[in-house]
Amino acid sequence: MTNQVLKAFSLDSAPVYCEKYGFGHINVTYLVVTESGRRYILQKINNSIFKDVPGLMGNIAAVTKYLRTMIDDPRGVLTLVPTLDGADFLRFEDGSYWRVYDFVEQSICLQAPESPEDFYQSAVAFGTFQQQLKDFPAATLCEVIPNFHNTADRYRIFREALAADVCGRAASVQEEIAFALEREEEAGTLVNMLAEGKLPLRVTHNDTKLNNVMLDEVTRKPLCVIDLDTTMPGLSLYDYGDSIRFGAATAAEDEKDLSKVEMDITLFETYTKGFLSACPGLTENEREMLPMGAKLMTLECGVRFLTDYLNGDTYFRTHYEGQNLDRCRTQFKLVADMEGKWAEMKHIVAECSK
Ligand code: ADP
Ligand code: GN1
Ligand code: MG
């Protein structure tokens, strides 16, 4: 099918290679190589998760066009390859949605930092992304997934899954359920502050995993931020927090041996420095809430993995039975670890804010 799909796009020459690529949990990504040797990324957009694909693609087209005016290196922003009809995406005859990007060449994409400097540079990348979009007209973006990082609402959905228990899995995960419920009261902290006008609404990426940033393979400095599907109005703390959740962890998101899973406080400090240096305009409240951003994004992600486990693994792509439960457990271990390091996290943020 990908052959048929590729025919609809304005590639430089005929495709000679097309294979699955990368480690995303949501879309299906392919690496495409054409006769000339040029490389592209083809993606089948997950339209059961993203209900409004034209709206989503409108966001990506607008944001990438805006960012392009601010950069010199063409690799500094994702470049959509149009269809032969000049559209930004294709709706294929079977109802599936597809898009093509130029491959970001001479780049690296990491699943875990290979050095603190790599992690620092990813912080600079996400901080810069937010800084560059500070005057972007946020109201023109559609809310791709409503309440995406509304942690309180994620709990509501979790409670529904728990009550339905469609797979009969709840009984076997009582410990995880209790862990989540013990922290439910905190879930509304950031959304409440937003509602009270104590935190500003910004244009944010909302999925700031380390593998959503490309670094130059030679300089290891940031090239661009990718995976723009969830770019929409949000809180700076979502972007900061999700990066800590994923990149400051000492083990993979689905590590089974929880003794290996910690939040590395040195990496926490490294990221905080990089993010604040690239994004100096954060308000005092935003800076003060950075540790809470890290904790709530991690807790929320754990709750989402647990919800998906209860629902029978219908949202996140899994490669083995129980992977979502493993993912949930690493997130909860990280939350517990952050709670133990809370005073230190606060201290680091205060020092980096001086
Ligand atoms: P998902 O939403 O499923 O995570 P991504 O857009 O993050 O999908 O793509 C998955 C992976 O494909 C990325 O982590 C990265 O390794 C690779 N990738 C995506 N876009 C590009 C690109 N334009 N150039 C090079 N690699 C890319
Ligand atoms: C998904 O698309 P990907 O794999 O970068 C998810 C994020 C989660 C992440 C957990 C649209 O991100 O919200 O934090 O998995 N994206 C969506 O690894 O739900
Ligand atoms: Mg991704």
CSV table of C-alpha atoms and ligand atoms in Angstrom, one decimal:
chain,number,residue,atom,x,y,z
A,1,MET,CA,0.0,0.0,0.0
A,2,THR,CA,2.8,2.4,0.8
A,3,ASN,CA,3.8,2.3,-2.9
A,4,GLN,CA,0.4,3.6,-3.9
A,5,VAL,CA,0.5,6.2,-1.2
A,6,LEU,CA,3.9,7.4,-2.2
A,7,LYS,CA,2.8,7.9,-5.8
A,8,ALA,CA,0.6,10.8,-4.6
A,9,PHE,CA,3.5,12.8,-3.2
A,10,SER,CA,6.0,15.1,-5.0
A,11,LEU,CA,9.2,13.1,-4.3
A,12,ASP,CA,12.3,14.0,-6.3
A,13,SER,CA,12.4,10.6,-8.0
A,14,ALA,CA,10.9,7.1,-7.8
A,15,PRO,CA,10.9,5.4,-4.3
A,16,VAL,CA,13.2,2.4,-4.2
A,17,TYR,CA,13.0,1.6,-0.4
A,18,CYS,CA,10.3,2.0,2.2
A,19,GLU,CA,10.5,0.3,5.6
A,20,LYS,CA,9.2,0.9,9.1
A,21,TYR,CA,11.3,3.2,11.1
A,22,GLY,CA,11.7,4.7,14.7
A,23,PHE,CA,10.2,4.0,18.1
A,24,GLY,CA,7.0,6.1,18.2
A,25,HIS,CA,4.0,4.8,20.1
A,26,ILE,CA,1.3,6.5,18.0
A,27,ASN,CA,1.9,6.9,14.2
A,28,VAL,CA,3.4,4.5,11.8
A,29,THR,CA,6.7,5.9,10.5
A,30,TYR,CA,8.6,4.7,7.4
A,31,LEU,CA,11.9,5.7,6.0
A,32,VAL,CA,11.7,6.2,2.2
A,33,VAL,CA,14.7,6.3,-0.1
A,34,THR,CA,14.3,7.4,-3.8
A,35,GLU,CA,16.4,6.5,-6.8
A,36,SER,CA,18.5,9.6,-6.4
A,37,GLY,CA,19.4,8.5,-2.8
A,38,ARG,CA,17.3,11.2,-1.3
A,39,ARG,CA,15.5,10.2,2.0
A,40,TYR,CA,12.1,11.0,3.3
A,41,ILE,CA,9.9,10.2,6.3
A,42,LEU,CA,6.5,8.8,5.4
A,43,GLN,CA,3.9,8.7,8.2
A,44,LYS,CA,0.5,7.1,8.5
A,45,ILE,CA,-1.3,9.4,10.9
A,46,ASN,CA,-3.2,7.7,13.7
A,47,ASN,CA,-6.6,9.0,13.0
A,48,SER,CA,-8.3,7.0,15.7
A,49,ILE,CA,-6.3,9.1,18.2
A,50,PHE,CA,-6.2,12.3,16.1
A,51,LYS,CA,-9.8,12.7,15.2
A,52,ASP,CA,-9.3,15.9,13.2
A,53,VAL,CA,-6.4,15.2,10.9
A,54,PRO,CA,-7.0,18.3,8.6
A,55,GLY,CA,-7.0,20.5,11.8
A,56,LEU,CA,-3.8,18.8,13.0
A,57,MET,CA,-2.1,19.2,9.7
A,58,GLY,CA,-3.2,22.8,9.6
A,59,ASN,CA,-1.5,23.4,12.9
A,60,ILE,CA,1.7,21.7,11.7
A,61,ALA,CA,1.7,23.7,8.4
A,62,ALA,CA,1.2,27.0,10.2
A,63,VAL,CA,3.8,26.4,12.9
A,64,THR,CA,6.5,25.1,10.5
A,65,LYS,CA,5.8,28.0,8.1
A,66,TYR,CA,6.2,30.5,11.0
A,67,LEU,CA,9.4,28.8,12.4
A,68,ARG,CA,10.9,28.8,8.9
A,69,THR,CA,11.1,32.6,8.9
A,70,MET,CA,13.4,32.4,12.0
A,71,ILE,CA,16.1,30.0,10.8
A,72,ASP,CA,19.0,29.7,8.4
A,73,ASP,CA,19.7,26.0,8.2
A,74,PRO,CA,16.8,24.3,6.4
A,75,ARG,CA,17.1,21.4,8.8
A,76,GLY,CA,16.0,23.8,11.6
A,77,VAL,CA,12.4,23.0,11.0
A,78,LEU,CA,10.4,20.0,9.7
A,79,THR,CA,9.6,20.4,6.0
A,80,LEU,CA,6.3,18.9,4.7
A,81,VAL,CA,6.5,17.4,1.2
A,82,PRO,CA,3.3,18.3,-0.7
A,83,THR,CA,1.2,15.9,-2.7
A,84,LEU,CA,1.0,16.2,-6.4
A,85,ASP,CA,-2.1,18.3,-5.8
A,86,GLY,CA,-0.2,20.7,-3.6
A,87,ALA,CA,-1.8,19.5,-0.3
A,88,ASP,CA,0.0,18.9,3.0
A,89,PHE,CA,-1.3,15.4,3.5
A,90,LEU,CA,-3.1,12.7,1.6
A,91,ARG,CA,-6.4,11.0,2.5
A,92,PHE,CA,-6.0,7.7,0.8
A,93,GLU,CA,-8.9,5.7,-0.8
A,94,ASP,CA,-9.3,3.5,2.3
A,95,GLY,CA,-9.7,6.5,4.6
A,96,SER,CA,-6.2,6.5,6.0
A,97,TYR,CA,-4.2,9.7,6.3
A,98,TRP,CA,-0.5,10.1,5.2
A,99,ARG,CA,2.1,12.8,5.2
A,100,VAL,CA,5.7,13.0,4.0
A,101,TYR,CA,8.6,15.1,5.5
A,102,ASP,CA,12.1,15.7,4.2
A,103,PHE,CA,14.4,13.5,6.2
A,104,VAL,CA,16.5,15.6,8.6
A,105,GLU,CA,19.9,14.6,7.4
A,106,GLN,CA,23.2,14.4,9.3
A,107,SER,CA,21.2,14.3,12.5
A,108,ILE,CA,20.9,12.0,15.5
A,109,CYS,CA,17.7,11.1,17.4
A,110,LEU,CA,18.4,9.6,20.8
A,111,GLN,CA,16.3,7.2,22.9
A,112,ALA,CA,18.3,8.1,26.0
A,113,PRO,CA,21.0,10.8,26.5
A,114,GLU,CA,24.5,9.6,25.7
A,115,SER,CA,25.9,12.4,27.7
A,116,PRO,CA,24.6,15.2,30.0
A,117,GLU,CA,25.5,17.6,27.2
A,118,ASP,CA,23.1,15.8,24.8
A,119,PHE,CA,20.3,16.3,27.3
A,120,TYR,CA,21.3,19.9,27.9
A,121,GLN,CA,21.0,20.5,24.1
A,122,SER,CA,17.6,18.8,24.0
A,123,ALA,CA,16.5,21.3,26.7
A,124,VAL,CA,17.8,24.1,24.5
A,125,ALA,CA,15.9,22.7,21.6
A,126,PHE,CA,12.5,22.5,23.4
A,127,GLY,CA,13.1,25.8,25.3
A,128,THR,CA,13.9,27.5,22.0
A,129,PHE,CA,10.8,26.0,20.3
A,130,GLN,CA,8.7,27.6,23.0
A,131,GLN,CA,10.6,30.9,22.9
A,132,GLN,CA,10.3,31.1,19.1
A,133,LEU,CA,6.5,30.6,19.3
A,134,LYS,CA,5.9,33.1,22.1
A,135,ASP,CA,4.2,35.6,19.7
A,136,PHE,CA,2.5,32.9,17.6
A,137,PRO,CA,-1.3,33.6,17.5
A,138,ALA,CA,-2.3,30.6,19.7
A,139,ALA,CA,-6.0,31.0,19.1
A,140,THR,CA,-5.5,30.0,15.4
A,141,LEU,CA,-4.4,26.5,16.5
A,142,CYS,CA,-6.9,23.8,17.0
A,143,GLU,CA,-6.9,21.8,20.2
A,144,VAL,CA,-5.8,18.5,18.6
A,145,ILE,CA,-6.7,16.4,21.6
A,146,PRO,CA,-8.9,18.3,24.1
A,147,ASN,CA,-7.6,18.1,27.7
A,148,PHE,CA,-4.4,16.4,26.5
A,149,HIS,CA,-2.4,17.3,29.6
A,150,ASN,CA,-5.4,18.0,31.9
A,151,THR,CA,-4.1,15.6,34.6
A,152,ALA,CA,-7.4,15.8,36.5
A,153,ASP,CA,-9.3,14.8,33.4
A,154,ARG,CA,-6.9,11.9,32.9
A,155,TYR,CA,-7.9,10.7,36.3
A,156,ARG,CA,-11.6,10.9,35.4
A,157,ILE,CA,-10.9,8.7,32.3
A,158,PHE,CA,-8.8,6.4,34.5
A,159,ARG,CA,-11.7,6.0,37.0
A,160,GLU,CA,-14.0,5.1,34.1
A,161,ALA,CA,-11.7,2.4,32.9
A,162,LEU,CA,-11.3,1.1,36.4
A,163,ALA,CA,-15.1,1.0,36.9
A,164,ALA,CA,-15.6,-0.8,33.5
A,165,ASP,CA,-12.6,-3.1,34.0
A,166,VAL,CA,-13.3,-4.6,30.5
A,167,CYS,CA,-10.4,-7.0,30.6
A,168,GLY,CA,-10.8,-8.0,34.3
A,169,ARG,CA,-7.2,-6.8,34.9
A,170,ALA,CA,-8.0,-4.4,37.8
A,171,ALA,CA,-7.7,-7.1,40.5
A,172,SER,CA,-4.1,-7.9,39.5
A,173,VAL,CA,-2.9,-4.2,39.6
A,174,GLN,CA,-4.2,-3.1,43.0
A,175,GLU,CA,-0.9,-1.7,44.1
A,176,GLU,CA,-0.6,0.5,41.0
A,177,ILE,CA,-4.3,1.6,41.3
A,178,ALA,CA,-3.7,2.6,45.0
A,179,PHE,CA,-0.5,4.5,44.0
A,180,ALA,CA,-2.5,6.5,41.5
A,181,LEU,CA,-5.5,7.2,43.7
A,182,GLU,CA,-3.3,8.4,46.6
A,183,ARG,CA,-2.1,11.2,44.4
A,184,GLU,CA,-5.3,12.2,42.8
A,185,GLU,CA,-5.8,15.4,44.8
A,186,GLU,CA,-2.6,16.8,43.4
A,187,ALA,CA,-3.6,16.2,39.8
A,188,GLY,CA,-5.5,19.5,39.4
A,189,THR,CA,-2.7,21.7,40.6
A,190,LEU,CA,-1.5,23.1,37.2
A,191,VAL,CA,-4.9,23.3,35.5
A,192,ASN,CA,-6.3,25.1,38.5
A,193,MET,CA,-3.5,27.6,38.4
A,194,LEU,CA,-4.2,28.1,34.7
A,195,ALA,CA,-7.9,28.7,35.4
A,196,GLU,CA,-7.0,31.2,38.2
A,197,GLY,CA,-4.8,33.1,35.9
A,198,LYS,CA,-1.6,32.2,37.8
A,199,LEU,CA,0.0,30.4,34.8
A,200,PRO,CA,0.0,31.8,31.2
A,201,LEU,CA,-1.3,29.8,28.3
A,202,ARG,CA,1.5,29.4,25.7
A,203,VAL,CA,2.0,27.5,22.4
A,204,THR,CA,3.6,24.2,23.5
A,205,HIS,CA,4.8,21.0,22.0
A,206,ASN,CA,3.2,18.7,24.6
A,207,ASP,CA,5.3,15.6,23.8
A,208,THR,CA,8.8,16.6,24.5
A,209,LYS,CA,10.5,13.2,24.7
A,210,LEU,CA,14.1,13.1,23.8
A,211,ASN,CA,13.4,11.1,20.7
A,212,ASN,CA,11.3,14.1,19.4
A,213,VAL,CA,14.3,16.3,18.9
A,214,MET,CA,17.0,16.0,16.3
A,215,LEU,CA,20.6,17.0,17.1
A,216,ASP,CA,23.3,17.7,14.5
A,217,GLU,CA,25.4,14.5,14.2
A,218,VAL,CA,28.7,16.5,14.1
A,219,THR,CA,28.1,19.4,16.5
A,220,ARG,CA,25.5,17.6,18.6
A,221,LYS,CA,23.7,20.9,18.8
A,222,PRO,CA,19.9,21.1,18.3
A,223,LEU,CA,18.6,21.1,14.7
A,224,CYS,CA,14.9,20.9,15.2
A,225,VAL,CA,12.0,19.6,17.2
A,226,ILE,CA,9.9,16.9,15.5
A,227,ASP,CA,6.6,15.1,16.2
A,228,LEU,CA,4.5,18.3,16.1
A,229,ASP,CA,1.2,16.5,16.2
A,230,THR,CA,0.3,17.7,19.7
A,231,THR,CA,1.6,21.3,19.2
A,232,MET,CA,-1.2,23.5,20.6
A,233,PRO,CA,-1.9,25.9,23.4
A,234,GLY,CA,-0.7,24.5,26.7
A,235,LEU,CA,1.6,25.2,29.7
A,236,SER,CA,5.4,25.5,29.6
A,237,LEU,CA,5.4,23.1,32.5
A,238,TYR,CA,4.0,20.4,30.3
A,239,ASP,CA,7.0,20.6,27.9
A,240,TYR,CA,9.6,20.9,30.7
A,241,GLY,CA,7.9,18.1,32.7
A,242,ASP,CA,7.6,15.6,30.0
A,243,SER,CA,11.2,16.0,29.1
A,244,ILE,CA,12.3,15.3,32.7
A,245,ARG,CA,9.9,12.3,32.8
A,246,PHE,CA,11.6,10.7,29.8
A,247,GLY,CA,15.1,12.0,29.5
A,248,ALA,CA,16.1,12.2,33.2
A,249,ALA,CA,15.1,8.6,33.8
A,250,THR,CA,18.0,6.2,34.3
A,251,ALA,CA,16.2,3.4,32.4
A,252,ALA,CA,13.9,2.8,29.5
A,253,GLU,CA,10.2,3.6,29.7
A,254,ASP,CA,9.4,-0.1,29.9
A,255,GLU,CA,12.2,-1.3,32.0
A,256,LYS,CA,11.1,-4.3,34.1
A,257,ASP,CA,13.8,-4.1,36.7
A,258,LEU,CA,12.5,-1.2,38.8
A,259,SER,CA,15.7,-1.0,40.8
A,260,LYS,CA,17.3,0.5,37.7
A,261,VAL,CA,14.7,3.3,37.5
A,262,GLU,CA,15.4,6.6,39.0
A,263,MET,CA,15.2,10.3,38.2
A,264,ASP,CA,18.8,11.3,37.8
A,265,ILE,CA,19.1,14.5,39.8
A,266,THR,CA,22.1,15.7,37.8
A,267,LEU,CA,20.2,15.3,34.6
A,268,PHE,CA,17.4,17.2,36.2
A,269,GLU,CA,19.7,20.0,36.9
A,270,THR,CA,21.2,19.9,33.4
A,271,TYR,CA,17.8,20.1,31.7
A,272,THR,CA,16.6,22.9,34.0
A,273,LYS,CA,19.7,25.0,33.1
A,274,GLY,CA,19.2,24.4,29.4
A,275,PHE,CA,15.5,25.1,29.4
A,276,LEU,CA,15.7,28.2,31.4
A,277,SER,CA,18.6,29.6,29.3
A,278,ALA,CA,16.7,29.1,26.1
A,279,CYS,CA,13.4,30.2,27.5
A,280,PRO,CA,14.2,33.1,29.8
A,281,GLY,CA,10.8,34.7,29.8
A,282,LEU,CA,9.1,32.2,32.2
A,283,THR,CA,7.1,33.9,35.0
A,284,GLU,CA,8.0,33.4,38.7
A,285,ASN,CA,5.1,31.0,39.1
A,286,GLU,CA,6.1,29.0,36.1
A,287,ARG,CA,9.7,28.6,37.5
A,288,GLU,CA,8.4,27.7,40.9
A,289,MET,CA,6.2,25.0,39.5
A,290,LEU,CA,8.8,23.3,37.4
A,291,PRO,CA,9.3,20.4,39.9
A,292,MET,CA,5.5,20.0,39.9
A,293,GLY,CA,5.5,20.0,36.1
A,294,ALA,CA,8.0,17.1,36.2
A,295,LYS,CA,6.0,15.2,38.8
A,296,LEU,CA,2.6,15.7,37.3
A,297,MET,CA,3.6,14.8,33.7
A,298,THR,CA,5.2,11.6,35.0
A,299,LEU,CA,2.2,10.7,37.2
A,300,GLU,CA,-0.2,11.5,34.3
A,301,CYS,CA,1.8,9.4,31.9
A,302,GLY,CA,1.7,6.5,34.4
A,303,VAL,CA,-2.0,6.9,34.9
A,304,ARG,CA,-2.5,6.9,31.1
A,305,PHE,CA,-0.4,3.7,30.7
A,306,LEU,CA,-2.4,2.1,33.5
A,307,THR,CA,-5.7,3.2,32.0
A,308,ASP,CA,-4.6,1.7,28.6
A,309,TYR,CA,-3.6,-1.5,30.4
A,310,LEU,CA,-7.1,-1.7,32.0
A,311,ASN,CA,-8.7,-1.0,28.6
A,312,GLY,CA,-6.8,-3.8,26.9
A,313,ASP,CA,-4.0,-1.8,25.3
A,314,THR,CA,-6.0,0.1,22.7
A,315,TYR,CA,-4.1,3.5,22.7
A,316,PHE,CA,-0.3,3.0,23.0
A,317,ARG,CA,1.3,0.6,20.6
A,318,THR,CA,2.6,-2.4,22.5
A,319,HIS,CA,5.1,-5.0,21.4
A,320,TYR,CA,4.4,-7.6,24.2
A,321,GLU,CA,1.6,-8.4,26.6
A,322,GLY,CA,1.9,-6.3,29.8
A,323,GLN,CA,4.1,-3.6,28.2
A,324,ASN,CA,1.8,-0.8,29.3
A,325,LEU,CA,1.9,-2.1,32.8
A,326,ASP,CA,5.7,-2.1,32.8
A,327,ARG,CA,5.5,1.4,31.5
A,328,CYS,CA,3.1,2.4,34.2
A,329,ARG,CA,5.4,1.0,36.9
A,330,THR,CA,8.5,2.9,35.7
A,331,GLN,CA,6.5,6.1,35.7
A,332,PHE,CA,5.2,5.5,39.3
A,333,LYS,CA,8.7,4.5,40.4
A,334,LEU,CA,9.9,7.9,39.0
A,335,VAL,CA,7.2,9.7,40.8
A,336,ALA,CA,8.1,8.1,44.1
A,337,ASP,CA,11.8,8.9,43.4
A,338,MET,CA,10.9,12.6,42.7
A,339,GLU,CA,8.9,12.8,45.9
A,340,GLY,CA,12.1,11.6,47.8
A,341,LYS,CA,14.2,14.2,46.0
A,342,TRP,CA,11.6,17.0,46.2
A,343,ALA,CA,13.6,19.4,48.4
A,344,GLU,CA,16.7,18.9,46.1
A,345,MET,CA,14.6,19.6,43.0
A,346,LYS,CA,13.2,22.8,44.5
A,347,HIS,CA,16.7,23.9,45.5
A,348,ILE,CA,18.1,23.3,42.0
A,349,VAL,CA,15.3,25.2,40.3
A,350,ALA,CA,15.8,28.1,42.7
A,351,GLU,CA,19.5,28.2,42.1
A,352,CYS,CA,19.0,28.0,38.2
A,353,SER,CA,16.5,30.8,38.4
A,354,LYS,CA,19.0,33.3,39.9
B,1,ADP,P1,5.5,9.2,16.8
B,1,ADP,O1,4.4,10.3,17.0
B,1,ADP,O2,4.9,7.9,16.5
B,1,ADP,O3,6.4,9.2,17.9
B,1,ADP,P2,7.5,10.7,15.3
B,1,ADP,O4,7.1,11.8,14.4
B,1,ADP,O5,8.2,11.1,16.6
B,1,ADP,O6,6.3,9.7,15.5
B,1,ADP,O7,8.5,9.8,14.4
B,1,ADP,C1,9.1,8.6,14.9
B,1,ADP,C2,10.6,8.6,14.7
B,1,ADP,O8,10.9,8.8,13.3
B,1,ADP,C3,11.3,9.8,15.5
B,1,ADP,O9,11.6,9.5,16.8
B,1,ADP,C4,12.6,9.9,14.6
B,1,ADP,O10,13.6,9.0,14.9
B,1,ADP,C5,12.1,9.6,13.2
B,1,ADP,N1,11.8,10.8,12.4
B,1,ADP,C6,10.5,11.4,12.4
B,1,ADP,N2,10.6,12.5,11.5
B,1,ADP,C7,11.8,12.5,11.0
B,1,ADP,C8,12.5,13.4,10.1
B,1,ADP,N3,11.8,14.4,9.4
B,1,ADP,N4,13.8,13.2,9.8
B,1,ADP,C9,14.5,12.1,10.4
B,1,ADP,N5,13.9,11.3,11.3
B,1,ADP,C10,12.6,11.5,11.6
B,2,GN1,C1,3.2,9.1,22.9
B,2,GN1,O1,4.0,9.9,19.9
B,2,GN1,P1,5.0,9.5,20.9
B,2,GN1,O2,5.4,8.1,21.0
B,2,GN1,O3,6.2,10.5,20.9
B,2,GN1,C2,2.1,10.0,23.4
B,2,GN1,C3,2.6,10.9,24.5
B,2,GN1,C4,3.2,10.0,25.6
B,2,GN1,C5,4.3,9.1,25.1
B,2,GN1,C6,4.8,8.2,26.1
B,2,GN1,C7,-0.3,11.7,21.0
B,2,GN1,O4,4.2,9.9,22.3
B,2,GN1,O5,1.6,11.7,25.0
B,2,GN1,O6,3.8,10.9,26.6
B,2,GN1,O7,3.7,8.3,24.0
B,2,GN1,N1,1.5,10.8,22.3
B,2,GN1,C8,0.2,10.9,22.2
B,2,GN1,O8,5.9,7.6,25.7
B,2,GN1,O9,-0.6,10.4,23.0
B,3,MG,MG,7.7,10.7,18.6
